[in-house]
PDB file of C-alpha atoms in Angstrom:
ATOM      1  CA  MET A   1      15.640  17.913   2.265  1.00 47.00           C
ATOM      2  CA  MET A   2      11.831  18.850   1.688  1.00 45.00           C
ATOM      3  CA  THR A   3      12.759  20.199  -1.854  1.00 44.00           C
ATOM      4  CA  THR A   4      14.512  17.234  -2.815  1.00 48.00           C
ATOM      5  CA  ILE A   5      11.889  14.700  -1.897  1.00 47.00           C
ATOM      6  CA  PHE A   6       9.287  16.892  -3.620  1.00 46.00           C
ATOM      7  CA  ALA A   7      11.272  17.381  -6.847  1.00 45.00           C
ATOM      8  CA  CYS A   8      11.671  13.430  -6.985  1.00 51.00           C
ATOM      9  CA  ALA A   9       7.945  12.848  -6.360  1.00 50.00           C
ATOM     10  CA  VAL A  10       6.918  15.268  -9.170  1.00 43.00           C
ATOM     11  CA  MET A  11       9.743  13.796 -11.570  1.00 45.00           C
ATOM     12  CA  ALA A  12       8.536  10.247 -10.870  1.00 51.00           C
ATOM     13  CA  ASN A  13       4.901  11.273 -11.457  1.00 51.00           C
ATOM     14  CA  ALA A  14       5.773  13.143 -14.691  1.00 43.00           C
ATOM     15  CA  LEU A  15       7.578  10.173 -16.119  1.00 43.00           C
ATOM     16  CA  ASN A  16       4.798   7.946 -15.058  1.00 51.00           C
ATOM     17  CA  VAL A  17       2.146  10.252 -17.105  1.00 43.00           C
ATOM     18  CA  SER A  18       4.543  10.460 -19.960  1.00 43.00           C
ATOM     19  CA  TRP A  19       4.895   6.739 -20.225  1.00 46.00           C
ATOM     20  CA  ALA A  20       1.133   6.480 -19.959  1.00 45.00           C
ATOM     21  CA  PHE A  21       0.396   9.009 -22.761  1.00 41.00           C
ATOM     22  CA  ALA A  22       3.085   7.081 -24.938  1.00 42.00           C
ATOM     23  CA  GLN A  23       1.049   3.854 -24.420  1.00 45.00           C
ATOM     24  CA  ILE A  24      -2.135   5.497 -25.251  1.00 41.00           C
ATOM     25  CA  ARG A  25      -0.779   6.952 -28.557  1.00 39.00           C
ATOM     26  CA  ARG A  26       0.185   3.421 -29.646  1.00 41.00           C
ATOM     27  CA  PRO A  27      -3.029   1.625 -29.756  1.00 42.00           C
ATOM     28  CA  SER A  28      -1.576  -1.129 -31.967  1.00 39.00           C
ATOM     29  CA  LEU A  29      -0.268  -2.955 -28.661  1.00 39.00           C
ATOM     30  CA  PHE A  30      -3.906  -3.889 -28.104  1.00 39.00           C
ATOM     31  CA  PRO A  31      -5.368  -6.313 -29.092  1.00 43.00           C
ATOM     32  CA  LEU A  32      -2.449  -8.616 -29.904  1.00 39.00           C
ATOM     33  CA  ARG A  33      -2.555 -10.335 -33.326  1.00 38.00           C
ATOM     34  CA  PRO A  34      -4.204 -13.739 -33.080  1.00 39.00           C
ATOM     35  CA  SER A  35      -1.219 -15.608 -34.266  1.00 33.00           C
ATOM     36  CA  ILE A  36       1.079 -13.779 -31.864  1.00 33.00           C
ATOM     37  CA  ARG A  37      -1.577 -14.611 -28.929  1.00 38.00           C
ATOM     38  CA  ALA A  38      -1.941 -18.224 -29.815  1.00 35.00           C
ATOM     39  CA  ALA A  39       1.944 -18.869 -30.052  1.00 35.00           C
ATOM     40  CA  SER A  40       2.243 -16.854 -26.434  1.00 38.00           C
ATOM     41  CA  THR A  41      -0.678 -18.874 -25.015  1.00 39.00           C
ATOM     42  CA  THR A  42       0.826 -22.065 -26.005  1.00 36.00           C
ATOM     43  CA  ARG A  43       4.305 -21.376 -24.869  1.00 39.00           C
ATOM     44  CA  LEU A  44       2.907 -20.100 -21.371  1.00 38.00           C
ATOM     45  CA  ASP A  45       0.735 -23.183 -21.266  1.00 39.00           C
ATOM     46  CA  ALA A  46       3.803 -25.346 -21.658  1.00 36.00           C
ATOM     47  CA  LEU A  47       5.626 -23.611 -19.148  1.00 37.00           C
ATOM     48  CA  SER A  48       2.667 -23.757 -16.652  1.00 36.00           C
ATOM     49  CA  GLY A  49       2.770 -27.508 -16.930  1.00 38.00           C
ATOM     50  CA  MET A  50       6.468 -27.252 -15.446  1.00 39.00           C
ATOM     51  CA  GLY A  51       5.068 -25.183 -12.511  1.00 46.00           C
ATOM     52  CA  LYS A  52       7.400 -22.177 -13.184  1.00 56.00           C
ATOM     53  CA  ILE A  53       4.914 -19.587 -14.064  1.00 67.00           C
ATOM     54  CA  GLU A  54       1.897 -18.909 -11.880  1.00 70.00           C
ATOM     55  CA  LEU A  55      -0.293 -16.795 -14.090  1.00 73.00           C
ATOM     56  CA  ALA A  56       0.591 -18.878 -17.289  1.00 70.00           C
ATOM     57  CA  GLY A  57      -2.468 -19.349 -19.707  1.00 76.00           C
ATOM     58  CA  LEU A  58      -4.265 -16.540 -18.112  1.00 83.00           C
ATOM     59  CA  LEU A  59      -6.499 -14.625 -20.629  1.00 83.00           C
ATOM     60  CA  TYR A  60      -8.904 -11.853 -20.179  1.00 86.00           C
ATOM     61  CA  ASP A  61     -12.351 -11.052 -21.650  1.00 81.00           C
ATOM     62  CA  SER A  62     -11.227  -8.121 -23.387  1.00 83.00           C
ATOM     63  CA  THR A  63      -7.597  -6.690 -23.814  1.00 86.00           C
ATOM     64  CA  SER A  64      -8.967  -3.229 -23.957  1.00 88.00           C
ATOM     65  CA  THR A  65     -10.564  -3.696 -20.443  1.00 87.00           C
ATOM     66  CA  ALA A  66      -7.318  -5.001 -19.062  1.00 88.00           C
ATOM     67  CA  PHE A  67      -5.690  -1.765 -20.591  1.00 89.00           C
ATOM     68  CA  ASP A  68      -8.269   0.243 -18.914  1.00 89.00           C
ATOM     69  CA  ALA A  69      -7.577  -1.451 -15.542  1.00 90.00           C
ATOM     70  CA  TRP A  70      -3.854  -0.721 -16.088  1.00 90.00           C
ATOM     71  CA  GLU A  71      -4.633   2.920 -16.358  1.00 90.00           C
ATOM     72  CA  TRP A  72      -6.278   2.778 -13.012  1.00 90.00           C
ATOM     73  CA  THR A  73      -3.137   1.196 -11.352  1.00 89.00           C
ATOM     74  CA  ALA A  74      -1.127   3.841 -12.956  1.00 87.00           C
ATOM     75  CA  CYS A  75      -3.195   6.264 -11.597  1.00 87.00           C
ATOM     76  CA  LEU A  76      -3.284   5.357  -8.072  1.00 86.00           C
ATOM     77  CA  GLY A  77       0.414   4.948  -7.882  1.00 86.00           C
ATOM     78  CA  ALA A  78       0.749   8.787  -8.481  1.00 88.00           C
ATOM     79  CA  PRO A  79      -0.857   9.764  -5.048  1.00 91.00           C
ATOM     80  CA  ALA A  80       0.713   6.942  -3.189  1.00 92.00           C
ATOM     81  CA  ALA A  81       4.103   8.216  -4.248  1.00 92.00           C
ATOM     82  CA  LEU A  82       3.139  11.733  -3.075  1.00 92.00           C
ATOM     83  CA  VAL A  83       1.834  10.557   0.160  1.00 93.00           C
ATOM     84  CA  ALA A  84       5.253   8.468   0.656  1.00 93.00           C
ATOM     85  CA  GLY A  85       7.062  11.687   0.062  1.00 92.00           C
ATOM     86  CA  ALA A  86       5.145  13.575   2.385  1.00 92.00           C
ATOM     87  CA  VAL A  87       5.562  10.939   5.129  1.00 92.00           C
ATOM     88  CA  LEU A  88       9.342  10.926   4.647  1.00 90.00           C
ATOM     89  CA  VAL A  89       9.318  14.949   5.018  1.00 90.00           C
ATOM     90  CA  THR A  90       7.270  14.540   8.356  1.00 88.00           C
ATOM     91  CA  LEU A  91       9.694  11.833   9.423  1.00 86.00           C
ATOM     92  CA  SER A  92      12.938  14.000   8.895  1.00 87.00           C
ATOM     93  CA  GLU A  93      11.120  17.089  10.504  1.00 87.00           C
ATOM     94  CA  THR A  94       9.954  15.393  13.649  1.00 84.00           C
ATOM     95  CA  ARG A  95      12.648  12.785  14.120  1.00 82.00           C
ATOM     96  CA  GLU A  96      14.451  14.866  16.745  1.00 81.00           C
ATOM     97  CA  ASP A  97      11.543  16.000  18.607  1.00 81.00           C
ATOM     98  CA  MET A  98       9.689  12.591  18.622  1.00 83.00           C
ATOM     99  CA  ALA A  99      12.650  10.748  20.085  1.00 82.00           C
ATOM    100  CA  PRO A 100      11.702   9.647  23.605  1.00 81.00           C
ATOM    101  CA  LYS A 101      13.631  11.258  26.566  1.00 82.00           C
ATOM    102  CA  LYS A 102      14.189  10.123  30.215  1.00 80.00           C
ATOM    103  CA  THR A 103      12.235  12.998  31.535  1.00 79.00           C
ATOM    104  CA  ASP A 104       8.951  12.568  29.413  1.00 80.00           C
ATOM    105  CA  LYS A 105       5.913  11.642  31.149  1.00 86.00           C
ATOM    106  CA  LYS A 106       4.773   8.139  30.333  1.00 87.00           C
ATOM    107  CA  TRP A 107       1.989   9.158  27.692  1.00 88.00           C
ATOM    108  CA  ILE A 108       4.131  11.681  26.018  1.00 87.00           C
ATOM    109  CA  ARG A 109       6.888   8.805  25.818  1.00 88.00           C
ATOM    110  CA  ARG A 110       4.390   6.151  24.350  1.00 89.00           C
ATOM    111  CA  ALA A 111       3.030   8.777  21.961  1.00 90.00           C
ATOM    112  CA  LYS A 112       6.236   9.643  20.552  1.00 90.00           C
ATOM    113  CA  GLN A 113       6.910   5.886  20.062  1.00 90.00           C
ATOM    114  CA  ILE A 114       3.739   5.427  18.371  1.00 92.00           C
ATOM    115  CA  THR A 115       4.134   8.389  16.131  1.00 93.00           C
ATOM    116  CA  ARG A 116       7.505   7.043  14.673  1.00 91.00           C
ATOM    117  CA  PHE A 117       5.914   3.565  14.203  1.00 93.00           C
ATOM    118  CA  LEU A 118       2.972   5.225  12.506  1.00 94.00           C
ATOM    119  CA  LEU A 119       5.098   7.169  10.066  1.00 94.00           C
ATOM    120  CA  MET A 120       7.450   4.271   9.039  1.00 93.00           C
ATOM    121  CA  SER A 121       4.438   1.929   8.663  1.00 94.00           C
ATOM    122  CA  SER A 122       2.698   4.559   6.383  1.00 95.00           C
ATOM    123  CA  PHE A 123       5.778   4.862   4.086  1.00 96.00           C
ATOM    124  CA  ALA A 124       6.091   1.073   3.899  1.00 95.00           C
ATOM    125  CA  LEU A 125       2.547   0.764   3.088  1.00 96.00           C
ATOM    126  CA  GLU A 126       2.659   3.324   0.455  1.00 95.00           C
ATOM    127  CA  VAL A 127       5.666   1.791  -0.933  1.00 96.00           C
ATOM    128  CA  VAL A 128       3.720  -1.574  -1.087  1.00 96.00           C
ATOM    129  CA  SER A 129       0.820   0.130  -2.885  1.00 95.00           C
ATOM    130  CA  ILE A 130       3.274   1.710  -5.562  1.00 95.00           C
ATOM    131  CA  PHE A 131       5.120  -1.560  -6.101  1.00 95.00           C
ATOM    132  CA  VAL A 132       1.903  -3.922  -6.266  1.00 94.00           C
ATOM    133  CA  THR A 133       0.367  -1.119  -8.798  1.00 93.00           C
ATOM    134  CA  THR A 134       3.530  -1.354 -11.021  1.00 93.00           C
ATOM    135  CA  VAL A 135       3.753  -5.170 -11.036  1.00 93.00           C
ATOM    136  CA  THR A 136       0.136  -5.663 -11.572  1.00 92.00           C
ATOM    137  CA  GLY A 137       0.138  -3.207 -14.319  1.00 90.00           C
ATOM    138  CA  THR A 138       2.720  -5.237 -16.118  1.00 90.00           C
ATOM    139  CA  VAL A 139       0.614  -8.542 -15.573  1.00 91.00           C
ATOM    140  CA  LEU A 140      -2.306  -6.622 -17.074  1.00 90.00           C
ATOM    141  CA  LEU A 141      -0.369  -5.712 -20.135  1.00 89.00           C
ATOM    142  CA  SER A 142       1.185  -9.271 -20.679  1.00 87.00           C
ATOM    143  CA  HIS A 143      -1.970 -11.622 -21.444  1.00 85.00           C
ATOM    144  CA  GLY A 144      -4.329 -12.145 -24.255  1.00 84.00           C
ATOM    145  CA  GLU A 145      -7.813 -12.143 -25.097  1.00 81.00           C
ATOM    146  CA  VAL A 146     -10.030 -15.372 -24.580  1.00 78.00           C
ATOM    147  CA  ALA A 147     -12.442 -16.297 -27.387  1.00 73.00           C
ATOM    148  CA  ALA A 148     -16.123 -14.720 -27.031  1.00 70.00           C
ATOM    149  CA  SER A 149     -17.756 -17.921 -26.336  1.00 67.00           C
ATOM    150  CA  ALA A 150     -15.427 -18.597 -23.145  1.00 70.00           C
ATOM    151  CA  ALA A 151     -15.826 -15.091 -21.685  1.00 74.00           C
ATOM    152  CA  ILE A 152     -16.480 -14.732 -18.147  1.00 80.00           C
ATOM    153  CA  GLY A 153     -18.685 -11.849 -18.602  1.00 78.00           C
ATOM    154  CA  TYR A 154     -17.276  -8.992 -16.384  1.00 81.00           C
ATOM    155  CA  THR A 155     -17.944  -5.649 -17.830  1.00 81.00           C
ATOM    156  CA  SER A 156     -15.609  -3.061 -16.207  1.00 88.00           C
ATOM    157  CA  PRO A 157     -11.950  -2.753 -15.424  1.00 89.00           C
ATOM    158  CA  LEU A 158     -12.165  -3.224 -11.780  1.00 89.00           C
ATOM    159  CA  GLY A 159     -14.315  -6.222 -12.274  1.00 89.00           C
ATOM    160  CA  LEU A 160     -11.381  -7.703 -14.340  1.00 90.00           C
ATOM    161  CA  LEU A 161      -9.138  -6.945 -11.633  1.00 91.00           C
ATOM    162  CA  HIS A 162     -11.540  -8.362  -8.861  1.00 89.00           C
ATOM    163  CA  HIS A 163     -12.179 -11.650 -10.649  1.00 90.00           C
ATOM    164  CA  HIS A 164      -8.481 -12.174 -11.798  1.00 90.00           C
ATOM    165  CA  HIS A 165      -6.481 -10.399  -9.402  1.00 91.00           C
ATOM    166  CA  GLU A 166      -8.403  -9.746  -6.211  1.00 92.00           C
ATOM    167  CA  PHE A 167      -5.400  -9.916  -3.812  1.00 94.00           C
ATOM    168  CA  GLU A 168      -3.396  -7.267  -5.821  1.00 94.00           C
ATOM    169  CA  TYR A 169      -6.564  -5.255  -6.186  1.00 94.00           C
ATOM    170  CA  LEU A 170      -7.201  -5.369  -2.276  1.00 95.00           C
ATOM    171  CA  THR A 171      -3.445  -4.928  -1.633  1.00 95.00           C
ATOM    172  CA  ILE A 172      -3.541  -1.728  -3.665  1.00 95.00           C
ATOM    173  CA  CYS A 173      -6.383  -0.113  -2.075  1.00 94.00           C
ATOM    174  CA  VAL A 174      -5.758  -1.208   1.461  1.00 96.00           C
ATOM    175  CA  ALA A 175      -2.159  -0.110   1.392  1.00 96.00           C
ATOM    176  CA  PHE A 176      -2.902   3.035   0.117  1.00 96.00           C
ATOM    177  CA  LEU A 177      -5.671   4.022   2.454  1.00 96.00           C
ATOM    178  CA  GLN A 178      -4.129   2.368   5.467  1.00 96.00           C
ATOM    179  CA  GLY A 179      -0.952   4.417   4.810  1.00 96.00           C
ATOM    180  CA  LEU A 180      -2.929   7.557   4.697  1.00 96.00           C
ATOM    181  CA  PHE A 181      -4.565   6.899   7.703  1.00 96.00           C
ATOM    182  CA  HIS A 182      -1.384   6.047   9.575  1.00 96.00           C
ATOM    183  CA  TRP A 183       0.267   9.462   8.281  1.00 95.00           C
ATOM    184  CA  LEU A 184      -2.728  11.491   9.749  1.00 96.00           C
ATOM    185  CA  ALA A 185      -2.769   9.831  12.882  1.00 95.00           C
ATOM    186  CA  ALA A 186       1.026  10.344  13.251  1.00 94.00           C
ATOM    187  CA  VAL A 187       0.549  14.180  12.288  1.00 94.00           C
ATOM    188  CA  ALA A 188      -2.277  14.288  14.903  1.00 94.00           C
ATOM    189  CA  LEU A 189       0.017  12.738  17.566  1.00 93.00           C
ATOM    190  CA  GLU A 190       3.071  15.060  16.896  1.00 92.00           C
ATOM    191  CA  ILE A 191       0.659  17.974  17.107  1.00 92.00           C
ATOM    192  CA  ILE A 192      -0.773  17.047  20.439  1.00 91.00           C
ATOM    193  CA  VAL A 193       2.489  16.096  22.009  1.00 89.00           C
ATOM    194  CA  PRO A 194       3.432  19.211  24.030  1.00 87.00           C
ATOM    195  CA  LYS A 195       6.637  21.109  23.070  1.00 85.00           C
ATOM    196  CA  PRO A 196       8.884  23.237  25.464  1.00 82.00           C
ATOM    197  CA  ASN A 197       7.524  26.762  26.126  1.00 82.00           C
ATOM    198  CA  GLU A 198       4.076  26.168  24.965  1.00 83.00           C
ATOM    199  CA  GLY A 199       1.161  28.080  26.823  1.00 86.00           C
ATOM    200  CA  LEU A 200      -2.323  27.019  27.460  1.00 88.00           C
ATOM    201  CA  SER A 201      -3.744  28.541  24.404  1.00 90.00           C
ATOM    202  CA  SER A 202      -1.045  26.713  22.051  1.00 90.00           C
ATOM    203  CA  LYS A 203      -2.004  23.413  23.953  1.00 89.00           C
ATOM    204  CA  ARG A 204      -5.616  23.769  23.174  1.00 92.00           C
ATOM    205  CA  MET A 205      -5.244  24.808  19.730  1.00 94.00           C
ATOM    206  CA  ASN A 206      -3.189  21.594  19.179  1.00 92.00           C
ATOM    207  CA  ALA A 207      -5.850  19.683  20.760  1.00 93.00           C
ATOM    208  CA  CYS A 208      -8.216  21.266  18.307  1.00 95.00           C
ATOM    209  CA  LEU A 209      -6.111  20.345  15.266  1.00 95.00           C
ATOM    210  CA  ALA A 210      -5.562  17.056  16.183  1.00 94.00           C
ATOM    211  CA  SER A 211      -9.384  16.559  16.784  1.00 95.00           C
ATOM    212  CA  CYS A 212     -10.020  18.062  13.242  1.00 96.00           C
ATOM    213  CA  LEU A 213      -7.421  15.380  11.723  1.00 95.00           C
ATOM    214  CA  ALA A 214      -9.314  12.493  13.433  1.00 95.00           C
ATOM    215  CA  THR A 215     -12.734  13.866  12.275  1.00 96.00           C
ATOM    216  CA  LEU A 216     -11.247  14.045   8.798  1.00 96.00           C
ATOM    217  CA  SER A 217      -9.882  10.350   9.062  1.00 96.00           C
ATOM    218  CA  PHE A 218     -13.297   9.247  10.125  1.00 96.00           C
ATOM    219  CA  TRP A 219     -15.128  11.052   7.186  1.00 97.00           C
ATOM    220  CA  ILE A 220     -12.790   9.662   4.778  1.00 96.00           C
ATOM    221  CA  LEU A 221     -13.511   6.162   5.889  1.00 96.00           C
ATOM    222  CA  ALA A 222     -17.199   6.673   5.835  1.00 96.00           C
ATOM    223  CA  PHE A 223     -16.998   8.232   2.351  1.00 96.00           C
ATOM    224  CA  TYR A 224     -14.902   5.135   1.174  1.00 95.00           C
ATOM    225  CA  ASN A 225     -17.364   2.677   2.659  1.00 95.00           C
ATOM    226  CA  HIS A 226     -20.349   4.507   0.783  1.00 94.00           C
ATOM    227  CA  HIS A 227     -18.251   4.031  -2.688  1.00 92.00           C
ATOM    228  CA  LEU A 228     -17.457   0.371  -2.395  1.00 91.00           C
ATOM    229  CA  ASP A 229     -18.441  -2.178  -5.061  1.00 88.00           C
ATOM    230  CA  PHE A 230     -17.301  -5.459  -4.127  1.00 91.00           C
ATOM    231  CA  TYR A 231     -17.185  -5.410  -0.367  1.00 93.00           C
ATOM    232  CA  GLY A 232     -19.445  -4.339   2.617  1.00 92.00           C
ATOM    233  CA  ASP A 233     -16.902  -2.000   4.287  1.00 93.00           C
ATOM    234  CA  TYR A 234     -13.315  -1.272   4.566  1.00 95.00           C
ATOM    235  CA  GLY A 235     -13.161  -3.778   7.487  1.00 95.00           C
ATOM    236  CA  GLY A 236     -14.210  -6.409   5.044  1.00 94.00           C
ATOM    237  CA  MET A 237     -11.515  -5.558   2.624  1.00 95.00           C
ATOM    238  CA  VAL A 238      -8.880  -5.797   5.361  1.00 95.00           C
ATOM    239  CA  LYS A 239     -10.059  -9.071   6.707  1.00 95.00           C
ATOM    240  CA  ARG A 240     -10.132 -10.249   2.946  1.00 96.00           C
ATOM    241  CA  VAL A 241      -6.739  -9.354   2.062  1.00 95.00           C
ATOM    242  CA  LEU A 242      -5.178 -10.974   5.258  1.00 95.00           C
ATOM    243  CA  ILE A 243      -6.912 -14.096   4.468  1.00 95.00           C
ATOM    244  CA  LEU A 244      -5.614 -14.243   0.839  1.00 94.00           C
ATOM    245  CA  PHE A 245      -2.087 -13.032   2.016  1.00 94.00           C
ATOM    246  CA  PHE A 246      -2.157 -16.000   4.594  1.00 94.00           C
ATOM    247  CA  LYS A 247      -3.371 -18.620   2.027  1.00 92.00           C
ATOM    248  CA  ARG A 248      -1.035 -17.457  -0.799  1.00 90.00           C
ATOM    249  CA  TYR A 249       2.386 -16.617   1.033  1.00 92.00           C
ATOM    250  CA  VAL A 250       2.201 -18.446   4.220  1.00 92.00           C
ATOM    251  CA  TRP A 251      -0.178 -21.603   4.468  1.00 89.00           C
ATOM    252  CA  ASN A 252       0.600 -23.086   1.004  1.00 84.00           C
ATOM    253  CA  TRP A 253       2.227 -26.124  -0.228  1.00 83.00           C
ATOM    254  CA  PRO A 254       4.802 -26.555  -1.585  1.00 83.00           C
ATOM    255  CA  PRO A 255       6.077 -23.440   0.340  1.00 84.00           C
ATOM    256  CA  ARG A 256       7.632 -20.493  -1.280  1.00 86.00           C
ATOM    257  CA  VAL A 257      11.112 -20.217  -1.173  1.00 89.00           C
ATOM    258  CA  MET A 258      11.027 -16.480  -0.022  1.00 91.00           C
ATOM    259  CA  ALA A 259       8.846 -17.530   2.925  1.00 90.00           C
ATOM    260  CA  PHE A 260      12.025 -18.966   4.660  1.00 92.00           C
ATOM    261  CA  PHE A 261      13.151 -15.394   4.699  1.00 94.00           C
ATOM    262  CA  TYR A 262      10.053 -12.969   5.237  1.00 92.00           C
ATOM    263  CA  ILE A 263       8.420 -15.441   7.850  1.00 92.00           C
ATOM    264  CA  PRO A 264      11.405 -15.355  10.361  1.00 94.00           C
ATOM    265  CA  SER A 265      11.945 -11.597   9.493  1.00 95.00           C
ATOM    266  CA  PHE A 266       8.433 -10.912  10.417  1.00 93.00           C
ATOM    267  CA  PHE A 267       8.809 -12.661  13.882  1.00 95.00           C
ATOM    268  CA  MET A 268      12.004 -10.896  14.325  1.00 95.00           C
ATOM    269  CA  SER A 269      10.377  -7.546  13.781  1.00 94.00           C
ATOM    270  CA  ILE A 270       7.663  -8.129  16.210  1.00 94.00           C
ATOM    271  CA  ALA A 271      10.314  -9.333  18.559  1.00 94.00           C
ATOM    272  CA  LEU A 272      12.221  -5.848  18.013  1.00 93.00           C
ATOM    273  CA  ALA A 273       9.132  -3.767  18.287  1.00 91.00           C
ATOM    274  CA  TRP A 274       8.119  -5.321  21.592  1.00 92.00           C
ATOM    275  CA  ARG A 275      11.857  -4.330  22.785  1.00 91.00           C
ATOM    276  CA  ALA A 276      11.574  -0.884  21.688  1.00 87.00           C
ATOM    277  CA  PHE A 277       8.220  -0.204  23.295  1.00 89.00           C
ATOM    278  CA  ASN A 278       9.136  -1.675  26.459  1.00 87.00           C
ATOM    279  CA  THR A 279      12.506  -0.089  26.965  1.00 85.00           C
ATOM    280  CA  PRO A 280      12.384   1.482  30.478  1.00 83.00           C
ATOM    281  CA  PRO A 281      13.111   5.218  30.257  1.00 77.00           C
ATOM    282  CA  GLU A 282      16.181   4.688  32.918  1.00 73.00           C
ATOM    283  CA  LEU A 283      18.184   3.210  29.894  1.00 70.00           C
ATOM    284  CA  ASP A 284      17.768   6.424  27.953  1.00 70.00           C
ATOM    285  CA  ASP A 285      20.541   9.052  27.843  1.00 65.00           C
ATOM    286  CA  GLU A 286      19.661  12.554  28.642  1.00 54.00           C
TER     287      GLU A 286
END
C-alpha cells in the first residue's frame, strides 16, 4: 500500500514538472499576439454581459508575471500531493489501532476519534490545495495583457495573485498549511495513545516524541508568520479566507446552483460528526 501511494505521488510530481518544462520551452505562448488578445477579450466581454463567465474580460499587467504566478501554483501543488500521500499511508497503517473500543478509557477513545478526523480532514485540505492550484494555474494562463496606461502597478507574481485572485491565493496557502498541521497533530496523538504491552519507558518516549511534533508545529507557524507579506499573521489569513468564502459561495445573490448541494451536505456532515463523537461505548462491539 505504501509503495503504491509513493509511486503514484512520484509519478504525479514527475508529470507536473515535465509539463512545466514543456511550457517553459515554448515561450511563444506569452505574450499573446495583439490581434488574438483583442479578439479574445471582445468575445469574453460579450459573454460576460450574459452573466455566464465570471472572469470574462480579466486582463493582467503582464502575462509574463502571470506565467511566474502559475509557476508558483505548480510548485506548491507538488508538496501538497506528497503530504496527501503521507496522510493516506498514516491512515491505512493506523486505521485498525485507532478504532475506538468499548474497553478504552474516555480520553483514549476521544483521542482516537480526533486522530481519525484530523487525518481525513488533512487529506481533504491537501486535495483542496492541489485542486485550487491546478484551476488557478489554468486561469492565469487564460487571460491577456492590459495596456500599459491602464496597468494596476503590482510588481510581483504573488502581488498579481493577491490583487486578482485573493480567495484562490488564500485557499492554496491555508489549505496546504492547515492540512500539514492536522497531519502532524494526528501523528502526535497516534504516538501518545498507549498500545498494548507498552512499558513506562516506552510511554515516556511517546510523550517526548509527541511534544517534539507539537514544538515543530509551533515553530513552523512562527516561521510562516515572520515571512508573510500581505497579512499580519496566519490567523488573519484564515479569517480573511472564511469571509471571502462566505461572501462568494454562501451569502450571494443570485445563489449558486451548487449551493443547494454543498450547504445541506455541510450541515449533514456536522450532524454525522456530532453523532460519531457522541456514540456511547456501550454500543460498540468488542
